[in-house]
Amino acid sequence: MITNNILSFAKSILCEVLEPGCIAVDATAGNGYDTVYLSRQAGVEGRVFAFDIQEEAIEQTRQRLNEECMPENWTLFHSGHENMLSLIPEEFHGKVNIVMFNLGFLPGSDKSIVTRPETTLKALADSLEILATGAMICIAIYAGHPGGAEEDAAVREYCTALDYHYVRVIQSEMLNKPGYPIRLLFLTKL
Ligand SMILES: C[S@@+](CC[C@H](N)C(=O)[O-])C[C@H]1O[C@@H](n2cnc3c(N)ncnc32)[C@H](O)[C@@H]1O
């Protein structure tokens, strides 16, 4: 397990639910690294749905998927993750194995375009609806950019209030990281 990078740590947990043939959602496609990871894990029998509000991010993701010769198992939505319930075909509702959120801004791009608490919370509620039993949501939260601390607080408040008999929430954090915190939340639907 690689623990010098929090996203590598997240992936070491997620590989438990990411089996060939799985259904995965990348709620924040960004530069496409996570979508490529999900597409590779899902394989030819699986499906990946990825969202981003920025056309640039969707194009980056498409390019990366093609360059890395990923199986044709992906669908990209140039739309907010708050629309996932209407955009992911109904046949997949209740069957999704993993939803990944990597919050914040698109690295190397306009840092004022960030994920926002209202839409993130709506997307989290919708993710819980489309997840299969035993499936997971992984959220990487960065509190360092403008609005980041508020989103961090809102997401953790939302997750803390979730019914323990319906969802289990585990938080991990690099405690000795200088500067702003980076946190991971893992939600498992029971
Ligand atoms: C930290 S980046 C994601 C990094 C990405 N997962 C990767 O592997 O490169 C956050 C992304 O969230 C996107 N975003 C912001 N609001 C969004 C929303 N409502 N729905 C979907 N994506 C959103 C931003 O445009 C940005 O590209």
Tab-separated table of C-alpha atoms and ligand atoms in Angstrom:
chain	number	residue	atom	x	y	z
A	1	MET	CA	0.000	0.000	0.000
A	2	ILE	CA	1.400	3.443	-0.931
A	3	THR	CA	0.661	6.010	1.759
A	4	ASN	CA	2.793	8.990	0.725
A	5	ASN	CA	-0.108	10.259	-1.388
A	6	ILE	CA	-3.662	10.386	-0.083
A	7	LEU	CA	-5.240	9.446	-3.429
A	8	SER	CA	-3.059	6.328	-3.681
A	9	PHE	CA	-4.269	5.451	-0.220
A	10	ALA	CA	-7.887	5.969	-1.373
A	11	LYS	CA	-7.325	3.658	-4.344
A	12	SER	CA	-5.890	0.956	-2.113
A	13	ILE	CA	-9.243	0.956	-0.262
A	14	LEU	CA	-11.398	1.266	-3.376
A	15	CYS	CA	-9.868	-1.763	-5.086
A	16	GLU	CA	-11.989	-3.790	-2.632
A	17	VAL	CA	-15.172	-2.761	-4.457
A	18	LEU	CA	-13.740	-2.169	-7.933
A	19	GLU	CA	-13.944	-5.506	-9.657
A	20	PRO	CA	-14.067	-6.217	-13.381
A	21	GLY	CA	-17.624	-5.556	-14.543
A	22	CYS	CA	-18.324	-2.952	-11.867
A	23	ILE	CA	-20.343	0.239	-12.404
A	24	ALA	CA	-18.414	3.385	-11.423
A	25	VAL	CA	-19.104	7.118	-11.363
A	26	ASP	CA	-16.428	9.813	-11.433
A	27	ALA	CA	-18.347	12.810	-10.092
A	28	THR	CA	-15.501	15.234	-10.900
A	29	ALA	CA	-13.634	14.161	-14.050
A	30	GLY	CA	-11.101	17.037	-14.056
A	31	ASN	CA	-7.927	15.978	-15.874
A	32	GLY	CA	-9.224	12.445	-16.257
A	33	TYR	CA	-6.804	10.535	-14.032
A	34	ASP	CA	-9.538	9.085	-11.835
A	35	THR	CA	-11.784	8.275	-14.814
A	36	VAL	CA	-8.925	6.343	-16.439
A	37	TYR	CA	-8.348	4.485	-13.174
A	38	LEU	CA	-12.053	3.575	-12.912
A	39	SER	CA	-12.259	2.562	-16.568
A	40	ARG	CA	-9.223	0.298	-16.212
A	41	GLN	CA	-10.628	-1.354	-13.066
A	42	ALA	CA	-14.133	-1.778	-14.564
A	43	GLY	CA	-12.812	-3.441	-17.721
A	44	VAL	CA	-14.740	-4.288	-20.875
A	45	GLU	CA	-17.758	-5.646	-18.976
A	46	GLY	CA	-18.026	-2.610	-16.669
A	47	ARG	CA	-19.344	0.939	-17.116
A	48	VAL	CA	-18.013	4.340	-16.062
A	49	PHE	CA	-19.984	7.596	-16.020
A	50	ALA	CA	-17.985	10.798	-15.523
A	51	PHE	CA	-19.171	14.369	-14.939
A	52	ASP	CA	-17.591	17.790	-15.124
A	53	ILE	CA	-19.003	21.277	-15.620
A	54	GLN	CA	-15.947	22.391	-17.640
A	55	GLU	CA	-15.690	21.469	-21.313
A	56	GLU	CA	-11.909	21.626	-20.991
A	57	ALA	CA	-12.026	18.923	-18.302
A	58	ILE	CA	-14.282	16.695	-20.375
A	59	GLU	CA	-11.944	17.042	-23.388
A	60	GLN	CA	-8.857	16.321	-21.225
A	61	THR	CA	-10.586	13.252	-19.853
A	62	ARG	CA	-11.623	12.024	-23.313
A	63	GLN	CA	-8.067	12.509	-24.592
A	64	ARG	CA	-6.539	10.672	-21.630
A	65	LEU	CA	-8.960	7.748	-21.973
A	66	ASN	CA	-8.048	7.452	-25.663
A	67	GLU	CA	-4.300	7.836	-25.119
A	68	GLU	CA	-4.334	5.159	-22.435
A	69	CYS	CA	-6.358	2.867	-24.739
A	70	MET	CA	-9.095	2.313	-22.178
A	71	PRO	CA	-11.945	-0.034	-23.030
A	72	GLU	CA	-15.028	1.612	-24.558
A	73	ASN	CA	-16.836	1.384	-21.225
A	74	TRP	CA	-17.152	5.111	-20.465
A	75	THR	CA	-19.655	7.911	-20.949
A	76	LEU	CA	-18.689	11.529	-20.287
A	77	PHE	CA	-21.273	14.134	-19.277
A	78	HIS	CA	-20.492	17.804	-19.689
A	79	SER	CA	-22.805	18.529	-16.800
A	80	GLY	CA	-22.793	18.950	-13.023
A	81	HIS	CA	-22.777	15.856	-10.812
A	82	GLU	CA	-25.975	17.222	-9.248
A	83	ASN	CA	-27.697	15.961	-12.420
A	84	MET	CA	-26.505	12.363	-12.110
A	85	LEU	CA	-29.917	10.969	-11.212
A	86	SER	CA	-31.414	12.130	-14.496
A	87	LEU	CA	-28.328	11.468	-16.681
A	88	ILE	CA	-27.259	7.995	-15.556
A	89	PRO	CA	-29.685	5.577	-17.225
A	90	GLU	CA	-32.242	4.130	-14.827
A	91	GLU	CA	-31.133	0.563	-15.537
A	92	PHE	CA	-27.971	1.343	-13.503
A	93	HIS	CA	-29.738	2.854	-10.493
A	94	GLY	CA	-29.196	0.705	-7.427
A	95	LYS	CA	-26.288	-1.069	-9.145
A	96	VAL	CA	-23.461	1.480	-8.883
A	97	ASN	CA	-20.425	0.119	-7.000
A	98	ILE	CA	-18.435	3.297	-6.509
A	99	VAL	CA	-18.847	7.063	-6.793
A	100	MET	CA	-15.660	9.129	-6.555
A	101	PHE	CA	-15.598	12.826	-5.674
A	102	ASN	CA	-12.307	14.710	-5.940
A	103	LEU	CA	-13.494	18.156	-4.870
A	104	GLY	CA	-12.020	21.593	-5.518
A	105	PHE	CA	-10.690	23.131	-8.754
A	106	LEU	CA	-9.202	21.741	-11.945
A	107	PRO	CA	-5.417	21.704	-11.461
A	108	GLY	CA	-3.697	23.926	-14.034
A	109	SER	CA	-6.895	25.812	-14.835
A	110	ASP	CA	-9.179	28.565	-13.512
A	111	LYS	CA	-9.032	28.161	-9.713
A	112	SER	CA	-12.253	30.125	-9.244
A	113	ILE	CA	-14.283	27.282	-10.802
A	114	VAL	CA	-14.694	24.979	-7.836
A	115	THR	CA	-17.122	22.417	-6.508
A	116	ARG	CA	-19.725	24.025	-4.250
A	117	PRO	CA	-21.485	22.780	-1.112
A	118	GLU	CA	-25.072	22.982	-2.452
A	119	THR	CA	-24.370	20.939	-5.580
A	120	THR	CA	-21.947	18.587	-3.834
A	121	LEU	CA	-24.522	17.748	-1.140
A	122	LYS	CA	-27.240	17.166	-3.755
A	123	ALA	CA	-24.858	14.861	-5.649
A	124	LEU	CA	-23.987	12.980	-2.463
A	125	ALA	CA	-27.668	12.354	-1.714
A	126	ASP	CA	-28.232	11.176	-5.298
A	127	SER	CA	-25.127	8.968	-5.140
A	128	LEU	CA	-26.532	7.183	-2.102
A	129	GLU	CA	-29.690	6.554	-4.109
A	130	ILE	CA	-27.956	4.968	-7.092
A	131	LEU	CA	-25.438	2.911	-5.061
A	132	ALA	CA	-25.824	-0.829	-4.658
A	133	THR	CA	-25.886	-2.246	-1.134
A	134	GLY	CA	-22.305	-2.627	0.111
A	135	ALA	CA	-21.067	-0.051	-2.400
A	136	MET	CA	-18.963	3.015	-1.629
A	137	ILE	CA	-18.593	6.745	-2.100
A	138	CYS	CA	-15.094	8.184	-1.785
A	139	ILE	CA	-14.697	11.930	-1.261
A	140	ALA	CA	-11.358	13.758	-1.338
A	141	ILE	CA	-11.795	17.185	0.273
A	142	TYR	CA	-9.312	20.054	0.035
A	143	ALA	CA	-9.862	23.009	2.330
A	144	GLY	CA	-7.129	25.333	1.016
A	145	HIS	CA	-8.833	27.280	-1.796
A	146	PRO	CA	-11.491	29.999	-1.372
A	147	GLY	CA	-14.711	28.233	-0.394
A	148	GLY	CA	-12.836	25.002	0.360
A	149	ALA	CA	-13.099	25.227	4.144
A	150	GLU	CA	-16.870	25.871	3.915
A	151	GLU	CA	-17.324	22.898	1.596
A	152	ASP	CA	-15.186	20.730	3.872
A	153	ALA	CA	-17.382	21.687	6.848
A	154	ALA	CA	-20.662	21.217	4.935
A	155	VAL	CA	-19.716	17.794	3.566
A	156	ARG	CA	-18.566	16.517	6.950
A	157	GLU	CA	-21.660	17.896	8.672
A	158	TYR	CA	-23.853	16.147	6.072
A	159	CYS	CA	-21.979	12.857	6.442
A	160	THR	CA	-21.980	13.004	10.238
A	161	ALA	CA	-25.774	13.306	10.218
A	162	LEU	CA	-26.320	10.248	7.980
A	163	ASP	CA	-28.179	7.368	9.653
A	164	TYR	CA	-25.606	4.922	11.045
A	165	HIS	CA	-27.952	2.033	10.208
A	166	TYR	CA	-27.998	3.094	6.520
A	167	VAL	CA	-24.471	4.364	5.862
A	168	ARG	CA	-21.096	3.982	7.581
A	169	VAL	CA	-18.679	6.886	7.206
A	170	ILE	CA	-14.938	6.601	7.785
A	171	GLN	CA	-12.667	9.630	7.662
A	172	SER	CA	-8.912	9.589	7.089
A	173	GLU	CA	-6.573	12.508	7.046
A	174	MET	CA	-2.864	13.287	6.783
A	175	LEU	CA	-2.454	14.679	10.295
A	176	ASN	CA	1.076	16.080	9.879
A	177	LYS	CA	0.531	17.775	6.488
A	178	PRO	CA	1.655	21.422	6.683
A	179	GLY	CA	-0.941	24.023	5.629
A	180	TYR	CA	-4.540	23.199	4.887
A	181	PRO	CA	-5.914	19.716	5.598
A	182	ILE	CA	-6.689	17.078	2.983
A	183	ARG	CA	-9.310	14.589	4.034
A	184	LEU	CA	-10.809	11.427	2.633
A	185	LEU	CA	-14.276	10.216	3.484
A	186	PHE	CA	-15.377	6.678	2.662
A	187	LEU	CA	-19.123	6.050	2.813
A	188	THR	CA	-20.423	2.499	2.656
A	189	LYS	CA	-24.138	1.942	2.027
A	190	LEU	CA	-25.459	-0.912	4.159
B	1	LIG	C1	-9.912	18.375	-8.257
B	1	LIG	S1	-10.657	18.426	-9.842
B	1	LIG	C2	-10.910	16.727	-10.206
B	1	LIG	C3	-9.653	15.942	-10.519
B	1	LIG	C4	-9.901	14.690	-11.315
B	1	LIG	N1	-10.697	13.720	-10.613
B	1	LIG	C5	-8.662	14.088	-11.920
B	1	LIG	O1	-8.440	12.863	-11.810
B	1	LIG	O2	-7.923	14.826	-12.560
B	1	LIG	C6	-12.301	19.006	-9.508
B	1	LIG	C7	-13.175	19.116	-10.751
B	1	LIG	O3	-14.515	19.287	-10.324
B	1	LIG	C8	-15.180	19.998	-11.358
B	1	LIG	N2	-16.479	20.475	-10.892
B	1	LIG	C9	-16.796	21.626	-10.241
B	1	LIG	N3	-18.113	21.670	-9.985
B	1	LIG	C10	-18.655	20.510	-10.493
B	1	LIG	C11	-19.972	19.969	-10.551
B	1	LIG	N4	-21.021	20.620	-10.029
B	1	LIG	N5	-20.125	18.780	-11.166
B	1	LIG	C12	-19.079	18.106	-11.711
B	1	LIG	N6	-17.820	18.580	-11.690
B	1	LIG	C13	-17.608	19.771	-11.076
B	1	LIG	C14	-14.178	21.080	-11.722
B	1	LIG	O4	-14.474	21.610	-12.983
B	1	LIG	C15	-12.857	20.293	-11.662
B	1	LIG	O5	-12.502	19.843	-12.932
